[in-house]
Amino acid sequence: MTAAVDIKGVTKRFDDVYAVDDIDLSIADGEFFAMLGPSGCGKTTTLRMIAGLEFPTMGSLKIFGEEVGTLPPNKRPVNTVFQNYALFPHMSVLDNVSFGLRMNKVDKTTAAKKAHELIELVQLSGMEKRRPSQLSGGQQQRVALARALVNEPKVLLLDEPLGALDLKLRQEMQGELKSLQRELGVSFVFVTHDQEEALTMADRIAVMHNGKLLQVGTPEDIYERPANRFVADFIGQTNLLDAVVEDDDMIILENGTRLMAPNPLPPGTKVAMSLRPEAVDIGPRGTVPAEHQKTSLEGVVESMTYLGHALDYTVKIGWIDLEVRADAVHAEQRFQPGDEVAVWWDRTSDWVVAD
């Protein structure tokens, strides 16, 4: 199948600064695709190049097989929803939504009918006559979505569209956006710096840093099998234990502790073992199950934080501050600062990345 967006060797340079540096990326038709990374990583610049608001310095950019790298925005089958919504404050909801149709010379009756359909789709029926100032942040976001979708773009671009909303409303809108995308079957390209947002909503995620594309994969791939130390550290919370590869089944920590950690890297390679807090079990010292002897460490509890659904421990193991998260409901025993404990994990729960 022809990709909705196909990027090959695209670089965007501003004077001597490489905002995007030689990336290859393919986004499927009907896919909810997230571009994730810290500020300044190149994700928004990439989105703007797809939109036609920036042009690549070099490389190929196709939308459904058509080269669009130098086409203006109005010549591309895309539309964009911005973080600040960019609604016309003097226009009603209906006029905001139908604006694009009227600019395309669609007759007034047809434009109004189509606008009403989109307003109903985003659950704003009855608010057609209101102006943006009379709407909540979430309602304004829905108007912006309806306006962007009314011209039936083949690809919808969303630039941090939930960033201005409070946490509860943002979480509600995440579910609504995903449901809307599934209903329409339109490719969504969603830019965010929020890892949880990307993991919750996306079919696939591209992680960027310093203009480079570090990894593309499903949320499960990105979280459980990060490509390198940056991705492991950026996506969610993890413990990164510095080590050296001993052989294809063992690593050696800096203090000489040998741990089972299968990996394909050559002996002597400096690595980091990524170990998610929720993958680590905790118990009194000397209680490590036999099958976990080679994936265990002993230490002292430094702190315990109650999170409602979980207990968050920091365990001091030599020079390591290891974060351990236990299920608060099913925890058989709670530990306090100063308690001597053991921690262990299943050998399939860790992941070794080149340092």
Tab-separated table of C-alpha atoms in Angstrom, residues 129-337:
chain	number	residue	atom	x	y	z
A	129	LYS	CA	-24.065	30.024	17.532
A	130	ARG	CA	-21.550	30.404	20.346
A	131	ARG	CA	-18.259	32.217	19.912
A	132	PRO	CA	-14.907	30.775	21.057
A	133	SER	CA	-14.847	32.969	24.177
A	134	GLN	CA	-18.069	31.281	25.325
A	135	LEU	CA	-16.515	27.796	25.155
A	136	SER	CA	-14.277	25.827	27.497
A	137	GLY	CA	-10.779	24.810	26.442
A	138	GLY	CA	-11.942	21.311	25.546
A	139	GLN	CA	-14.834	22.659	23.496
A	140	GLN	CA	-12.516	25.033	21.629
A	141	GLN	CA	-10.288	22.069	20.866
A	142	ARG	CA	-13.237	20.213	19.366
A	143	VAL	CA	-14.097	23.213	17.166
A	144	ALA	CA	-10.503	23.314	15.929
A	145	LEU	CA	-10.703	19.588	15.116
A	146	ALA	CA	-14.015	19.968	13.275
A	147	ARG	CA	-12.659	22.892	11.262
A	148	ALA	CA	-9.545	20.912	10.319
A	149	LEU	CA	-11.589	17.834	9.304
A	150	VAL	CA	-14.392	19.541	7.385
A	151	ASN	CA	-12.364	19.659	4.149
A	152	GLU	CA	-11.720	15.901	4.434
A	153	PRO	CA	-7.909	15.961	4.542
A	154	LYS	CA	-6.109	12.700	3.835
A	155	VAL	CA	-3.711	13.436	6.692
A	156	LEU	CA	-4.482	15.413	9.843
A	157	LEU	CA	-1.507	17.026	11.570
A	158	LEU	CA	-1.771	17.846	15.277
A	159	ASP	CA	0.881	20.023	16.915
A	160	GLU	CA	0.694	19.522	20.716
A	161	PRO	CA	-3.094	20.036	20.483
A	162	LEU	CA	-3.782	19.068	24.111
A	163	GLY	CA	-0.934	21.030	25.674
A	164	ALA	CA	-3.101	23.918	26.884
A	165	LEU	CA	-5.630	21.700	28.693
A	166	ASP	CA	-5.553	20.683	32.343
A	167	LEU	CA	-4.614	17.095	33.179
A	168	LYS	CA	-8.122	15.636	33.601
A	169	LEU	CA	-9.476	17.247	30.448
A	170	ARG	CA	-6.340	16.286	28.517
A	171	GLN	CA	-6.840	12.645	29.484
A	172	GLU	CA	-10.502	12.791	28.413
A	173	MET	CA	-9.546	14.340	25.069
A	174	GLN	CA	-6.939	11.639	24.464
A	175	GLY	CA	-9.680	9.022	24.410
A	176	GLU	CA	-11.957	11.174	22.260
A	177	LEU	CA	-9.215	11.858	19.719
A	178	LYS	CA	-8.354	8.183	19.409
A	179	SER	CA	-12.025	7.234	18.973
A	180	LEU	CA	-12.493	9.984	16.385
A	181	GLN	CA	-9.461	8.822	14.421
A	182	ARG	CA	-10.713	5.230	14.376
A	183	GLU	CA	-14.153	6.329	13.239
A	184	LEU	CA	-12.814	8.479	10.384
A	185	GLY	CA	-9.923	6.237	9.319
A	186	VAL	CA	-7.804	9.311	8.553
A	187	SER	CA	-4.054	9.273	9.206
A	188	PHE	CA	-3.265	11.367	12.286
A	189	VAL	CA	0.285	12.658	12.818
A	190	PHE	CA	0.455	13.827	16.415
A	191	VAL	CA	3.374	15.819	17.856
A	192	THR	CA	3.858	15.695	21.627
A	193	HIS	CA	6.546	15.825	24.305
A	194	ASP	CA	4.312	13.845	26.694
A	195	GLN	CA	5.413	10.193	26.793
A	196	GLU	CA	2.218	8.935	28.440
A	197	GLU	CA	0.120	10.703	25.822
A	198	ALA	CA	2.054	9.033	22.985
A	199	LEU	CA	1.944	5.592	24.620
A	200	THR	CA	-1.799	5.894	25.262
A	201	MET	CA	-2.897	7.082	21.825
A	202	ALA	CA	-0.489	6.041	19.095
A	203	ASP	CA	-0.359	2.946	16.904
A	204	ARG	CA	3.341	3.720	16.398
A	205	ILE	CA	5.749	6.260	17.853
A	206	ALA	CA	8.822	7.990	16.439
A	207	VAL	CA	11.272	9.182	19.109
A	208	MET	CA	13.467	12.135	18.080
A	209	HIS	CA	16.433	13.841	19.702
A	210	ASN	CA	18.731	16.580	18.373
A	211	GLY	CA	17.170	16.339	14.922
A	212	LYS	CA	17.796	12.596	14.669
A	213	LEU	CA	15.235	9.821	14.472
A	214	LEU	CA	16.266	7.375	17.207
A	215	GLN	CA	13.550	4.725	17.067
A	216	VAL	CA	10.211	4.000	15.419
A	217	GLY	CA	7.941	1.293	16.788
A	218	THR	CA	4.764	0.358	18.615
A	219	PRO	CA	4.285	1.710	22.142
A	220	GLU	CA	5.239	-1.742	23.437
A	221	ASP	CA	8.438	-1.780	21.348
A	222	ILE	CA	9.464	1.681	22.492
A	223	TYR	CA	8.759	1.019	26.171
A	224	GLU	CA	10.004	-2.555	26.540
A	225	ARG	CA	12.749	-2.663	23.894
A	226	PRO	CA	14.289	0.829	23.676
A	227	ALA	CA	16.927	1.267	20.975
A	228	ASN	CA	19.409	3.158	23.135
A	229	ARG	CA	20.016	4.789	26.494
A	230	PHE	CA	18.228	8.043	25.589
A	231	VAL	CA	15.015	6.288	24.549
A	232	ALA	CA	15.062	4.054	27.636
A	233	ASP	CA	15.513	7.071	29.922
A	234	PHE	CA	13.053	9.358	28.090
A	235	ILE	CA	10.129	6.937	27.853
A	236	GLY	CA	8.595	6.489	31.286
A	237	GLN	CA	10.708	5.770	34.356
A	238	THR	CA	13.522	3.273	34.394
A	239	ASN	CA	16.627	2.224	36.292
A	240	LEU	CA	19.778	2.364	34.161
A	241	LEU	CA	22.567	0.170	35.536
A	242	ASP	CA	25.969	0.769	33.937
A	243	ALA	CA	27.794	-2.425	33.071
A	244	VAL	CA	30.114	-4.225	30.676
A	245	VAL	CA	29.137	-7.249	28.592
A	246	GLU	CA	30.810	-10.453	29.795
A	247	ASP	CA	29.256	-12.796	27.232
A	248	ASP	CA	25.955	-13.204	25.421
A	249	ASP	CA	24.155	-14.134	28.645
A	250	MET	CA	25.843	-12.083	31.381
A	251	ILE	CA	26.877	-8.530	32.218
A	252	ILE	CA	29.171	-7.205	34.964
A	253	LEU	CA	28.155	-4.139	36.982
A	254	GLU	CA	30.777	-1.551	37.978
A	255	ASN	CA	31.146	-3.131	41.435
A	256	GLY	CA	31.849	-6.561	39.922
A	257	THR	CA	28.356	-8.010	40.418
A	258	ARG	CA	27.486	-10.435	37.629
A	259	LEU	CA	23.876	-10.438	36.398
A	260	MET	CA	22.087	-12.524	33.828
A	261	ALA	CA	21.053	-10.168	31.023
A	262	PRO	CA	20.881	-11.740	27.546
A	263	ASN	CA	22.154	-9.421	24.813
A	264	PRO	CA	23.722	-9.639	21.339
A	265	LEU	CA	26.606	-7.222	21.990
A	266	PRO	CA	30.295	-8.223	21.894
A	267	PRO	CA	32.162	-8.939	25.176
A	268	GLY	CA	33.722	-5.790	26.637
A	269	THR	CA	30.999	-3.468	25.280
A	270	LYS	CA	29.920	-0.772	27.730
A	271	VAL	CA	26.167	-0.992	28.194
A	272	ALA	CA	23.289	0.128	30.366
A	273	MET	CA	20.645	-2.282	31.593
A	274	SER	CA	17.186	-0.733	31.574
A	275	LEU	CA	15.015	-2.080	34.372
A	276	ARG	CA	11.520	-0.664	34.806
A	277	PRO	CA	10.492	-0.066	38.458
A	278	GLU	CA	7.244	-2.021	38.077
A	279	ALA	CA	9.187	-5.084	36.824
A	280	VAL	CA	11.169	-5.366	40.080
A	281	ASP	CA	9.960	-7.442	43.054
A	282	ILE	CA	11.001	-6.658	46.617
A	283	GLY	CA	11.221	-8.800	49.758
A	284	PRO	CA	13.228	-9.201	52.955
A	285	ARG	CA	16.929	-9.924	52.515
A	286	GLY	CA	17.565	-13.621	51.926
A	287	THR	CA	14.178	-14.342	50.331
A	288	VAL	CA	15.132	-14.285	46.649
A	289	PRO	CA	13.411	-17.169	44.801
A	290	ALA	CA	15.870	-19.751	43.479
A	291	GLU	CA	15.029	-19.047	39.849
A	292	HIS	CA	15.950	-15.363	40.288
A	293	GLN	CA	19.324	-15.739	42.014
A	294	LYS	CA	21.146	-14.454	38.918
A	295	THR	CA	18.808	-11.483	38.512
A	296	SER	CA	18.830	-10.123	42.052
A	297	LEU	CA	20.548	-7.546	44.249
A	298	GLU	CA	20.512	-6.736	47.969
A	299	GLY	CA	20.318	-3.324	49.577
A	300	VAL	CA	18.684	-0.999	52.096
A	301	VAL	CA	15.431	0.919	51.714
A	302	GLU	CA	16.114	4.666	51.554
A	303	SER	CA	12.540	5.873	51.123
A	304	MET	CA	8.969	4.728	50.553
A	305	THR	CA	6.262	6.820	48.891
A	306	TYR	CA	2.595	5.859	48.847
A	307	LEU	CA	1.058	6.540	45.410
A	308	GLY	CA	-2.389	5.084	46.005
A	309	HIS	CA	-2.182	2.303	43.437
A	310	ALA	CA	1.462	1.564	44.169
A	311	LEU	CA	4.276	1.835	46.698
A	312	ASP	CA	7.362	3.540	45.309
A	313	TYR	CA	10.612	2.472	46.995
A	314	THR	CA	14.130	3.756	46.580
A	315	VAL	CA	16.590	1.011	47.457
A	316	LYS	CA	20.249	1.841	47.996
A	317	ILE	CA	22.429	-0.875	46.489
A	318	GLY	CA	26.048	0.166	46.873
A	319	TRP	CA	26.324	3.268	44.722
A	320	ILE	CA	22.991	2.603	42.971
A	321	ASP	CA	19.671	4.239	43.880
A	322	LEU	CA	17.276	1.659	42.486
A	323	GLU	CA	13.613	2.599	42.098
A	324	VAL	CA	11.179	-0.229	42.825
A	325	ARG	CA	7.407	0.004	42.374
A	326	ALA	CA	5.196	-2.515	44.179
A	327	ASP	CA	1.454	-3.040	43.793
A	328	ALA	CA	0.003	-1.347	46.896
A	329	VAL	CA	-3.094	-3.524	46.923
A	330	HIS	CA	-1.316	-6.871	46.710
A	331	ALA	CA	1.874	-6.037	48.609
A	332	GLU	CA	2.379	-8.771	51.206
A	333	GLN	CA	4.715	-6.613	53.254
A	334	ARG	CA	5.583	-2.934	53.416
A	335	PHE	CA	9.123	-1.774	54.055
A	336	GLN	CA	10.382	1.335	55.802
A	337	PRO	CA	13.616	3.320	55.430
